[in-house]
PDB file of C-alpha atoms in Angstrom:
ATOM      1  CA  MET A   1     -48.129 -27.065 -45.375  1.00 91.00           C
ATOM      2  CA  ILE A   2     -49.278 -22.974 -45.587  1.00 95.00           C
ATOM      3  CA  THR A   3     -46.652 -20.822 -46.612  1.00 96.00           C
ATOM      4  CA  LEU A   4     -47.105 -16.630 -45.173  1.00 97.00           C
ATOM      5  CA  ALA A   5     -45.596 -14.157 -47.451  1.00 96.00           C
ATOM      6  CA  LEU A   6     -45.205 -10.998 -46.699  1.00 97.00           C
ATOM      7  CA  LEU A   7     -45.437  -8.447 -49.713  1.00 96.00           C
ATOM      8  CA  HIS A   8     -43.410  -5.310 -51.180  1.00 94.00           C
ATOM      9  CA  PRO A   9     -45.519  -2.364 -50.430  1.00 92.00           C
ATOM     10  CA  THR A  10     -45.766  -0.671 -54.449  1.00 91.00           C
ATOM     11  CA  GLN A  11     -44.489  -4.082 -56.675  1.00 89.00           C
ATOM     12  CA  LEU A  12     -46.026  -6.810 -55.310  1.00 85.00           C
ATOM     13  CA  VAL A  13     -43.159  -9.669 -54.999  1.00 92.00           C
ATOM     14  CA  PRO A  14     -42.868 -10.608 -51.674  1.00 94.00           C
ATOM     15  CA  ILE A  15     -39.395  -9.704 -49.319  1.00 94.00           C
ATOM     16  CA  GLN A  16     -39.769 -12.473 -46.765  1.00 95.00           C
ATOM     17  CA  HIS A  17     -40.929 -16.141 -45.894  1.00 95.00           C
ATOM     18  CA  TRP A  18     -43.075 -17.874 -43.145  1.00 96.00           C
ATOM     19  CA  SER A  19     -43.597 -21.107 -43.632  1.00 95.00           C
ATOM     20  CA  PHE A  20     -45.434 -24.032 -41.697  1.00 95.00           C
ATOM     21  CA  GLU A  21     -45.345 -27.529 -41.258  1.00 92.00           C
ATOM     22  CA  SER A  22     -47.075 -29.286 -38.261  1.00 91.00           C
ATOM     23  CA  LYS A  23     -48.974 -26.538 -37.182  1.00 95.00           C
ATOM     24  CA  SER A  24     -52.941 -25.577 -37.116  1.00 96.00           C
ATOM     25  CA  LEU A  25     -52.673 -22.380 -34.944  1.00 98.00           C
ATOM     26  CA  ILE A  26     -50.593 -18.812 -36.386  1.00 98.00           C
ATOM     27  CA  HIS A  27     -50.401 -15.910 -33.822  1.00 98.00           C
ATOM     28  CA  ILE A  28     -49.640 -12.719 -36.715  1.00 98.00           C
ATOM     29  CA  GLY A  29     -49.392  -9.020 -35.382  1.00 98.00           C
ATOM     30  CA  ARG A  30     -46.626  -7.326 -33.758  1.00 98.00           C
ATOM     31  CA  ALA A  31     -45.718  -9.090 -30.084  1.00 98.00           C
ATOM     32  CA  SER A  32     -42.263 -10.955 -30.228  1.00 98.00           C
ATOM     33  CA  ASP A  33     -44.523 -14.073 -28.663  1.00 98.00           C
ATOM     34  CA  ASN A  34     -45.988 -14.082 -32.949  1.00 98.00           C
ATOM     35  CA  ASP A  35     -45.109 -16.911 -34.853  1.00 98.00           C
ATOM     36  CA  VAL A  36     -45.459 -14.366 -37.797  1.00 98.00           C
ATOM     37  CA  ILE A  37     -44.270 -11.003 -36.697  1.00 98.00           C
ATOM     38  CA  ILE A  38     -45.097  -7.388 -38.850  1.00 97.00           C
ATOM     39  CA  TYR A  39     -43.449  -4.600 -37.744  1.00 95.00           C
ATOM     40  CA  SER A  40     -45.694  -1.865 -38.641  1.00 96.00           C
ATOM     41  CA  ALA A  41     -47.461   1.055 -36.747  1.00 96.00           C
ATOM     42  CA  VAL A  42     -50.923  -0.271 -38.220  1.00 97.00           C
ATOM     43  CA  VAL A  43     -50.848  -3.255 -36.770  1.00 98.00           C
ATOM     44  CA  SER A  44     -51.555  -4.662 -33.930  1.00 98.00           C
ATOM     45  CA  ARG A  45     -49.502  -6.900 -30.924  1.00 98.00           C
ATOM     46  CA  HIS A  46     -51.604  -9.738 -32.107  1.00 98.00           C
ATOM     47  CA  HIS A  47     -53.589  -8.713 -34.624  1.00 98.00           C
ATOM     48  CA  ALA A  48     -54.613 -11.843 -36.330  1.00 98.00           C
ATOM     49  CA  GLU A  49     -54.809 -16.292 -36.449  1.00 98.00           C
ATOM     50  CA  LEU A  50     -54.496 -18.383 -38.185  1.00 98.00           C
ATOM     51  CA  TRP A  51     -56.686 -21.594 -38.517  1.00 97.00           C
ATOM     52  CA  GLN A  52     -56.730 -25.330 -39.203  1.00 96.00           C
ATOM     53  CA  ASN A  53     -59.425 -26.773 -39.093  1.00 93.00           C
ATOM     54  CA  SER A  54     -61.038 -30.246 -41.419  1.00 92.00           C
ATOM     55  CA  SER A  55     -62.457 -27.740 -43.944  1.00 91.00           C
ATOM     56  CA  GLY A  56     -59.212 -25.838 -43.855  1.00 94.00           C
ATOM     57  CA  TRP A  57     -57.500 -22.877 -42.908  1.00 96.00           C
ATOM     58  CA  MET A  58     -59.220 -19.559 -40.945  1.00 97.00           C
ATOM     59  CA  MET A  59     -58.155 -16.156 -40.197  1.00 98.00           C
ATOM     60  CA  ILE A  60     -59.917 -14.570 -37.339  1.00 98.00           C
ATOM     61  CA  ASN A  61     -59.117 -11.107 -37.141  1.00 98.00           C
ATOM     62  CA  PHE A  62     -58.137 -10.076 -33.610  1.00 98.00           C
ATOM     63  CA  GLY A  63     -56.472  -6.122 -34.814  1.00 98.00           C
ATOM     64  CA  ALA A  64     -57.887  -2.764 -33.285  1.00 97.00           C
ATOM     65  CA  ASN A  65     -57.301  -1.287 -36.922  1.00 98.00           C
ATOM     66  CA  GLY A  66     -59.237  -3.888 -39.172  1.00 98.00           C
ATOM     67  CA  THR A  67     -57.418  -7.989 -41.308  1.00 98.00           C
ATOM     68  CA  TYR A  68     -58.855  -6.896 -44.815  1.00 98.00           C
ATOM     69  CA  VAL A  69     -59.759  -8.991 -48.009  1.00 97.00           C
ATOM     70  CA  ASP A  70     -60.076  -7.869 -51.345  1.00 93.00           C
ATOM     71  CA  ASP A  71     -60.477  -3.371 -49.387  1.00 93.00           C
ATOM     72  CA  GLU A  72     -62.504  -5.623 -46.820  1.00 97.00           C
ATOM     73  CA  PRO A  73     -62.819  -5.433 -43.461  1.00 98.00           C
ATOM     74  CA  ILE A  74     -63.241  -9.206 -41.959  1.00 98.00           C
ATOM     75  CA  ILE A  75     -63.641 -10.155 -38.306  1.00 97.00           C
ATOM     76  CA  GLN A  76     -63.171 -14.599 -39.298  1.00 97.00           C
ATOM     77  CA  THR A  77     -62.757 -15.682 -43.805  1.00 97.00           C
ATOM     78  CA  SER A  78     -61.696 -19.246 -44.664  1.00 97.00           C
ATOM     79  CA  VAL A  79     -58.308 -18.888 -46.945  1.00 97.00           C
ATOM     80  CA  ILE A  80     -58.211 -20.131 -50.474  1.00 95.00           C
ATOM     81  CA  ASP A  81     -55.206 -20.672 -51.749  1.00 94.00           C
ATOM     82  CA  ASN A  82     -53.075 -17.163 -52.532  1.00 94.00           C
ATOM     83  CA  MET A  83     -54.876 -14.685 -50.633  1.00 96.00           C
ATOM     84  CA  ILE A  84     -54.177 -11.922 -49.879  1.00 97.00           C
ATOM     85  CA  ILE A  85     -54.983 -10.471 -46.717  1.00 98.00           C
ATOM     86  CA  ARG A  86     -53.385  -6.339 -45.316  1.00 98.00           C
ATOM     87  CA  LEU A  87     -53.099  -5.856 -41.940  1.00 98.00           C
ATOM     88  CA  GLY A  88     -54.987  -2.486 -41.006  1.00 97.00           C
ATOM     89  CA  ILE A  89     -56.237  -0.452 -43.527  1.00 94.00           C
ATOM     90  CA  SER A  90     -52.693   0.877 -44.698  1.00 94.00           C
ATOM     91  CA  GLY A  91     -50.901  -1.665 -43.300  1.00 97.00           C
ATOM     92  CA  PRO A  92     -48.940  -4.621 -45.014  1.00 98.00           C
ATOM     93  CA  LYS A  93     -49.951  -6.956 -47.236  1.00 98.00           C
ATOM     94  CA  LEU A  94     -49.432 -10.832 -46.414  1.00 98.00           C
ATOM     95  CA  GLN A  95     -49.831 -13.727 -49.553  1.00 96.00           C
ATOM     96  CA  ILE A  96     -51.343 -16.595 -48.589  1.00 97.00           C
ATOM     97  CA  ASN A  97     -50.560 -20.121 -49.311  1.00 95.00           C
ATOM     98  CA  THR A  98     -51.720 -23.729 -48.631  1.00 90.00           C
ATOM     99  CA  LYS A  99     -50.626 -26.939 -50.412  1.00 73.00           C
ATOM    100  CA  GLU A 100     -53.619 -29.349 -48.789  1.00 52.00           C
ATOM    101  CA  LEU A 101     -54.497 -30.192 -52.206  1.00 44.00           C
ATOM    102  CA  ALA A 102     -51.267 -31.348 -52.381  1.00 43.00           C
ATOM    103  CA  SER A 103     -50.879 -33.649 -49.125  1.00 48.00           C
ATOM    104  CA  LYS A 104     -54.943 -35.312 -49.235  1.00 46.00           C
ATOM    105  CA  PHE A 105     -54.187 -36.442 -52.978  1.00 44.00           C
ATOM    106  CA  ALA A 106     -50.412 -37.606 -51.087  1.00 48.00           C
ATOM    107  CA  LYS A 107     -52.219 -39.610 -47.986  1.00 51.00           C
ATOM    108  CA  GLN A 108     -54.730 -40.797 -50.957  1.00 49.00           C
ATOM    109  CA  ILE A 109     -51.993 -41.730 -52.290  1.00 47.00           C
ATOM    110  CA  ASP A 110     -50.220 -43.384 -49.828  1.00 53.00           C
ATOM    111  CA  GLY A 111     -53.543 -46.015 -49.166  1.00 54.00           C
ATOM    112  CA  LEU A 112     -52.624 -47.348 -53.299  1.00 51.00           C
ATOM    113  CA  SER A 113     -52.495 -50.583 -53.619  1.00 48.00           C
ATOM    114  CA  ARG A 114     -49.675 -51.391 -55.487  1.00 50.00           C
ATOM    115  CA  LYS A 115     -52.465 -53.006 -58.831  1.00 48.00           C
ATOM    116  CA  GLU A 116     -53.527 -49.347 -58.630  1.00 47.00           C
ATOM    117  CA  ILE A 117     -51.092 -47.183 -58.807  1.00 45.00           C
ATOM    118  CA  ASP A 118     -49.479 -49.180 -61.073  1.00 48.00           C
ATOM    119  CA  THR A 119     -52.475 -48.755 -63.697  1.00 44.00           C
ATOM    120  CA  VAL A 120     -52.531 -44.797 -62.979  1.00 43.00           C
ATOM    121  CA  ASN A 121     -48.568 -44.836 -63.968  1.00 43.00           C
ATOM    122  CA  VAL A 122     -49.646 -46.613 -67.327  1.00 42.00           C
ATOM    123  CA  PHE A 123     -52.517 -43.991 -67.579  1.00 42.00           C
ATOM    124  CA  ASP A 124     -50.278 -40.701 -67.370  1.00 46.00           C
ATOM    125  CA  LYS A 125     -48.083 -42.178 -69.968  1.00 46.00           C
ATOM    126  CA  ASN A 126     -50.728 -42.978 -72.070  1.00 48.00           C
ATOM    127  CA  GLU A 127     -49.022 -46.733 -72.710  1.00 46.00           C
ATOM    128  CA  PHE A 128     -51.458 -48.384 -73.339  1.00 45.00           C
ATOM    129  CA  THR A 129     -54.518 -50.187 -75.498  1.00 48.00           C
ATOM    130  CA  ASP A 130     -57.297 -51.221 -75.696  1.00 48.00           C
ATOM    131  CA  GLU A 131     -55.685 -55.091 -75.316  1.00 49.00           C
ATOM    132  CA  ASP A 132     -54.247 -54.188 -71.780  1.00 44.00           C
ATOM    133  CA  PHE A 133     -57.170 -54.612 -70.218  1.00 44.00           C
ATOM    134  CA  THR A 134     -59.761 -57.214 -69.543  1.00 46.00           C
ATOM    135  CA  GLN A 135     -63.186 -56.529 -67.539  1.00 47.00           C
ATOM    136  CA  THR A 136     -61.080 -58.396 -64.562  1.00 46.00           C
ATOM    137  CA  ASP A 137     -58.291 -56.298 -64.076  1.00 42.00           C
ATOM    138  CA  PHE A 138     -61.553 -53.285 -63.265  1.00 44.00           C
ATOM    139  CA  ASN A 139     -63.328 -55.288 -60.614  1.00 44.00           C
TER     140      ASN A 139
END
């Protein structure tokens, strides 16, 4: 899952959100055919795209006024959880939140056996003693 938040221009608090659970391509821009529509004169009709690949999300700039991370223009960059991008040198800011680590962990849990899950639960609660385990428990 990925969530984008349009930030207030002076207070940097979210004023609008977009969440996507199953999309691997997200279009950002001023035109009505984008997934994230930002009405600003410095935002191009098709300003940027977010692509999900096997290693995470990538941000790609197509905007005439540029896309910026830490006040540096980017052409393409990896998305880091909670990163803030600016559309245009003086345009709106978006904060990007990913939930990839949580979903990867959930997939790992799905593959565990019942005994492994019970062992994880015991360790999480710290309700174990040395007598609770024998050598065969770890084979």
